[in-house]
Amino acid sequence: MSEELQVLQTVRLKGRPTTDQIAAACGLDSEAVDRVLRVQAEAGRCTRTHGRHALAPAGRDRLRQLLAAERAGLDQSALARAYEDFVAYNTALKSLVTDWQLVDGTTVNDHSDAAYDAGIVERLTQLHTAFREPLAHLAGLAPRLGRYPRRLSDALAKVRAGDHGWLARPLIDSYHTVWFELHEELLGLTGRERVHEAAAGRAG
């Protein structure tokens, strides 16, 4: 599996991540990530500002080349079917996150109702359990997705331990953040565009 592809894709998905954030998402050690980033910076593909990395235009071009090569080696028919299966789980997660943020779809959830929040955490746990097998299947079709089961499980464990920010808080690897990144990966692997999925009500 290409460390270059893993690192560049993680930088794209996260926007301006630190080295440690990239390493955690990729399952690589920080030294390996640093090596890749140094090569990319020397080639004019990545920039670093205040300890955070970003893709330069040349880096985006390189990433597109790597992703195209990856797609060419995958079973697109099987991926398309797996993506259609994913859509139902994605819809369920979108509904769950909306309910976490809004009570009855209108009132901002101030999280003062512990029973209400506990019910949503239980729904998330059930969704996570149901999605294990489909996610393992996706990782079998596209090995680079093999980090997602652990990343989602780690976020869920923190939610269940009482740190509810790990359900949907942005800028950390919350359950919703990791799920969003997984969805982005699947869109890319199957040649779909988020704007078209959003128009069909399937973006999340």
Short mmCIF file of C-alpha atoms in Angstrom, two decimals:
data_model
loop_
_atom_site.label_atom_id
_atom_site.label_comp_id
_atom_site.label_asym_id
_atom_site.label_seq_id
_atom_site.Cartn_x
_atom_site.Cartn_y
_atom_site.Cartn_z
CA MET A 1 0.00 0.00 0.00
CA SER A 2 1.42 3.39 -1.00
CA GLU A 3 2.42 5.55 1.95
CA GLU A 4 2.49 8.49 -0.44
CA LEU A 5 -1.16 7.95 -1.35
CA GLN A 6 -2.19 7.47 2.27
CA VAL A 7 -0.48 10.65 3.41
CA LEU A 8 -1.60 12.88 0.54
CA GLN A 9 -5.19 11.68 0.80
CA THR A 10 -5.24 12.28 4.55
CA VAL A 11 -3.93 15.81 4.07
CA ARG A 12 -6.68 16.43 1.51
CA LEU A 13 -9.43 15.02 3.71
CA LYS A 14 -8.37 16.88 6.84
CA GLY A 15 -7.43 20.18 5.22
CA ARG A 16 -4.55 21.37 7.42
CA PRO A 17 -3.57 18.47 9.69
CA THR A 18 -0.53 18.11 11.92
CA THR A 19 1.96 15.31 11.39
CA ASP A 20 0.55 13.44 14.38
CA GLN A 21 -3.00 13.72 13.05
CA ILE A 22 -1.89 12.31 9.71
CA ALA A 23 -0.04 9.48 11.42
CA ALA A 24 -3.03 8.56 13.57
CA ALA A 25 -5.39 8.51 10.60
CA CYS A 26 -3.01 6.51 8.39
CA GLY A 27 -1.79 4.07 11.03
CA LEU A 28 1.79 5.10 10.28
CA ASP A 29 4.41 6.33 12.72
CA SER A 30 5.22 10.03 12.72
CA GLU A 31 8.72 9.44 11.33
CA ALA A 32 7.32 7.66 8.27
CA VAL A 33 4.83 10.47 7.72
CA ASP A 34 7.61 13.05 8.04
CA ARG A 35 9.67 11.23 5.41
CA VAL A 36 6.80 11.27 2.94
CA LEU A 37 6.01 14.91 3.64
CA ARG A 38 9.63 15.98 3.18
CA VAL A 39 9.73 14.33 -0.25
CA GLN A 40 6.43 15.96 -1.18
CA ALA A 41 7.59 19.37 0.03
CA GLU A 42 10.82 19.08 -1.97
CA ALA A 43 8.71 18.29 -5.05
CA GLY A 44 6.51 21.34 -4.43
CA ARG A 45 3.45 19.24 -3.63
CA CYS A 46 2.94 20.12 0.04
CA THR A 47 3.38 23.17 2.22
CA ARG A 48 3.86 23.45 5.97
CA THR A 49 2.79 26.44 8.06
CA HIS A 50 2.88 26.55 11.87
CA GLY A 51 3.19 22.77 12.00
CA ARG A 52 0.24 22.10 9.72
CA HIS A 53 0.37 20.62 6.25
CA ALA A 54 -1.60 21.45 3.11
CA LEU A 55 -1.61 20.28 -0.49
CA ALA A 56 -0.20 22.57 -3.15
CA PRO A 57 -1.75 22.41 -6.65
CA ALA A 58 0.99 19.99 -7.72
CA GLY A 59 0.11 17.81 -4.74
CA ARG A 60 -3.53 17.69 -5.76
CA ASP A 61 -2.48 16.71 -9.26
CA ARG A 62 -0.24 13.97 -7.90
CA LEU A 63 -3.01 12.71 -5.64
CA ARG A 64 -5.44 12.52 -8.55
CA GLN A 65 -2.90 10.39 -10.44
CA LEU A 66 -2.43 8.04 -7.49
CA LEU A 67 -6.17 7.69 -6.89
CA ALA A 68 -6.82 6.98 -10.56
CA ALA A 69 -4.18 4.25 -10.52
CA GLU A 70 -5.73 2.79 -7.37
CA ARG A 71 -9.24 2.78 -8.88
CA ALA A 72 -7.96 1.02 -11.99
CA GLY A 73 -6.88 -1.93 -9.88
CA LEU A 74 -10.13 -2.35 -7.95
CA ASP A 75 -13.32 -4.26 -8.71
CA GLN A 76 -15.57 -1.35 -9.62
CA SER A 77 -18.72 -3.44 -9.92
CA ALA A 78 -18.29 -4.81 -6.42
CA LEU A 79 -17.47 -1.36 -5.06
CA ALA A 80 -20.58 0.11 -6.67
CA ARG A 81 -22.75 -2.54 -5.04
CA ALA A 82 -21.04 -2.01 -1.69
CA TYR A 83 -21.56 1.73 -1.97
CA GLU A 84 -25.28 1.25 -2.53
CA ASP A 85 -25.36 -0.84 0.66
CA PHE A 86 -23.47 1.93 2.48
CA VAL A 87 -26.11 4.51 1.55
CA ALA A 88 -28.68 3.08 3.98
CA TYR A 89 -26.20 3.22 6.86
CA ASN A 90 -25.22 6.75 5.87
CA THR A 91 -28.86 7.83 5.94
CA ALA A 92 -29.24 6.34 9.41
CA LEU A 93 -26.16 8.14 10.69
CA LYS A 94 -27.31 11.46 9.23
CA SER A 95 -30.63 11.07 11.05
CA LEU A 96 -28.87 10.14 14.27
CA VAL A 97 -26.54 13.16 14.15
CA THR A 98 -29.48 15.47 13.41
CA ASP A 99 -31.30 14.08 16.44
CA TRP A 100 -28.15 14.57 18.52
CA GLN A 101 -28.02 18.23 17.54
CA LEU A 102 -31.75 19.01 17.51
CA VAL A 103 -34.61 17.76 19.67
CA ASP A 104 -37.75 17.18 17.59
CA GLY A 105 -35.91 18.63 14.62
CA THR A 106 -36.26 22.22 15.85
CA THR A 107 -34.83 22.78 19.33
CA VAL A 108 -31.07 22.85 19.86
CA ASN A 109 -30.10 19.96 22.10
CA ASP A 110 -28.52 21.43 25.24
CA HIS A 111 -27.73 17.88 26.41
CA SER A 112 -29.53 18.40 29.71
CA ASP A 113 -31.70 15.31 29.10
CA ALA A 114 -29.37 12.43 29.87
CA ALA A 115 -31.94 9.81 28.88
CA TYR A 116 -32.41 11.41 25.45
CA ASP A 117 -28.67 11.50 24.83
CA ALA A 118 -28.24 7.94 26.08
CA GLY A 119 -30.85 6.78 23.59
CA ILE A 120 -28.91 8.30 20.73
CA VAL A 121 -25.65 6.79 21.94
CA GLU A 122 -27.39 3.41 21.98
CA ARG A 123 -28.62 3.98 18.42
CA LEU A 124 -25.05 4.78 17.39
CA THR A 125 -23.82 1.60 19.05
CA GLN A 126 -26.41 -0.48 17.20
CA LEU A 127 -25.56 1.19 13.89
CA HIS A 128 -21.86 0.61 14.47
CA THR A 129 -22.46 -3.07 15.20
CA ALA A 130 -24.65 -3.50 12.12
CA PHE A 131 -22.08 -1.76 9.93
CA ARG A 132 -19.11 -3.91 10.98
CA GLU A 133 -19.57 -6.57 8.32
CA PRO A 134 -20.27 -4.18 5.42
CA LEU A 135 -17.24 -2.10 6.45
CA ALA A 136 -15.04 -5.19 6.58
CA HIS A 137 -16.27 -6.03 3.09
CA LEU A 138 -15.37 -2.54 1.86
CA ALA A 139 -11.90 -2.86 3.35
CA GLY A 140 -11.52 -6.18 1.57
CA LEU A 141 -12.34 -4.51 -1.73
CA ALA A 142 -10.13 -1.47 -1.08
CA PRO A 143 -7.39 -2.32 1.44
CA ARG A 144 -6.58 1.33 2.10
CA LEU A 145 -9.89 1.53 3.98
CA GLY A 146 -8.59 -0.97 6.51
CA ARG A 147 -7.97 1.74 9.11
CA TYR A 148 -11.60 2.80 9.30
CA PRO A 149 -12.93 -0.01 11.52
CA ARG A 150 -10.43 0.88 14.25
CA ARG A 151 -10.94 4.63 13.87
CA LEU A 152 -14.71 4.33 14.16
CA SER A 153 -14.43 1.91 17.08
CA ASP A 154 -12.05 4.26 18.91
CA ALA A 155 -14.45 7.19 18.51
CA LEU A 156 -17.41 5.09 19.67
CA ALA A 157 -15.50 3.90 22.74
CA LYS A 158 -14.89 7.52 23.78
CA VAL A 159 -18.56 8.39 23.26
CA ARG A 160 -19.67 5.42 25.33
CA ALA A 161 -17.16 6.36 28.04
CA GLY A 162 -19.02 9.65 28.42
CA ASP A 163 -17.02 12.04 26.25
CA HIS A 164 -19.87 12.90 23.93
CA GLY A 165 -17.84 15.37 21.90
CA TRP A 166 -16.49 12.35 20.07
CA LEU A 167 -19.88 11.74 18.47
CA ALA A 168 -20.00 14.72 16.11
CA ARG A 169 -17.50 17.41 17.07
CA PRO A 170 -15.56 18.78 14.07
CA LEU A 171 -11.76 19.08 13.91
CA ILE A 172 -11.18 15.89 15.88
CA ASP A 173 -11.57 12.26 14.80
CA SER A 174 -15.12 12.10 16.12
CA TYR A 175 -17.39 9.36 14.83
CA HIS A 176 -19.02 11.76 12.38
CA THR A 177 -15.67 13.15 11.20
CA VAL A 178 -14.29 9.69 10.49
CA TRP A 179 -17.55 8.64 8.82
CA PHE A 180 -17.45 11.75 6.62
CA GLU A 181 -13.90 10.86 5.56
CA LEU A 182 -14.97 7.29 4.81
CA HIS A 183 -17.81 8.63 2.67
CA GLU A 184 -15.35 10.86 0.80
CA GLU A 185 -13.14 7.84 0.18
CA LEU A 186 -16.05 5.84 -1.20
CA LEU A 187 -17.14 8.67 -3.47
CA GLY A 188 -13.63 8.85 -4.89
CA LEU A 189 -13.20 5.10 -5.23
CA THR A 190 -16.48 4.76 -7.12
CA GLY A 191 -16.03 7.87 -9.25
CA ARG A 192 -18.96 9.73 -7.72
CA GLU A 193 -19.16 13.46 -6.97
CA ARG A 194 -20.41 14.73 -3.60
CA VAL A 195 -22.43 17.47 -5.27
CA HIS A 196 -24.40 14.86 -7.21
CA GLU A 197 -24.90 12.70 -4.12
CA ALA A 198 -26.09 15.77 -2.19
CA ALA A 199 -28.60 16.55 -4.92
CA ALA A 200 -29.89 13.00 -4.52
CA GLY A 201 -30.07 13.46 -0.74
CA ARG A 202 -27.28 10.97 -0.10
CA ALA A 203 -24.40 13.17 1.06
CA GLY A 204 -23.56 13.21 4.76
#
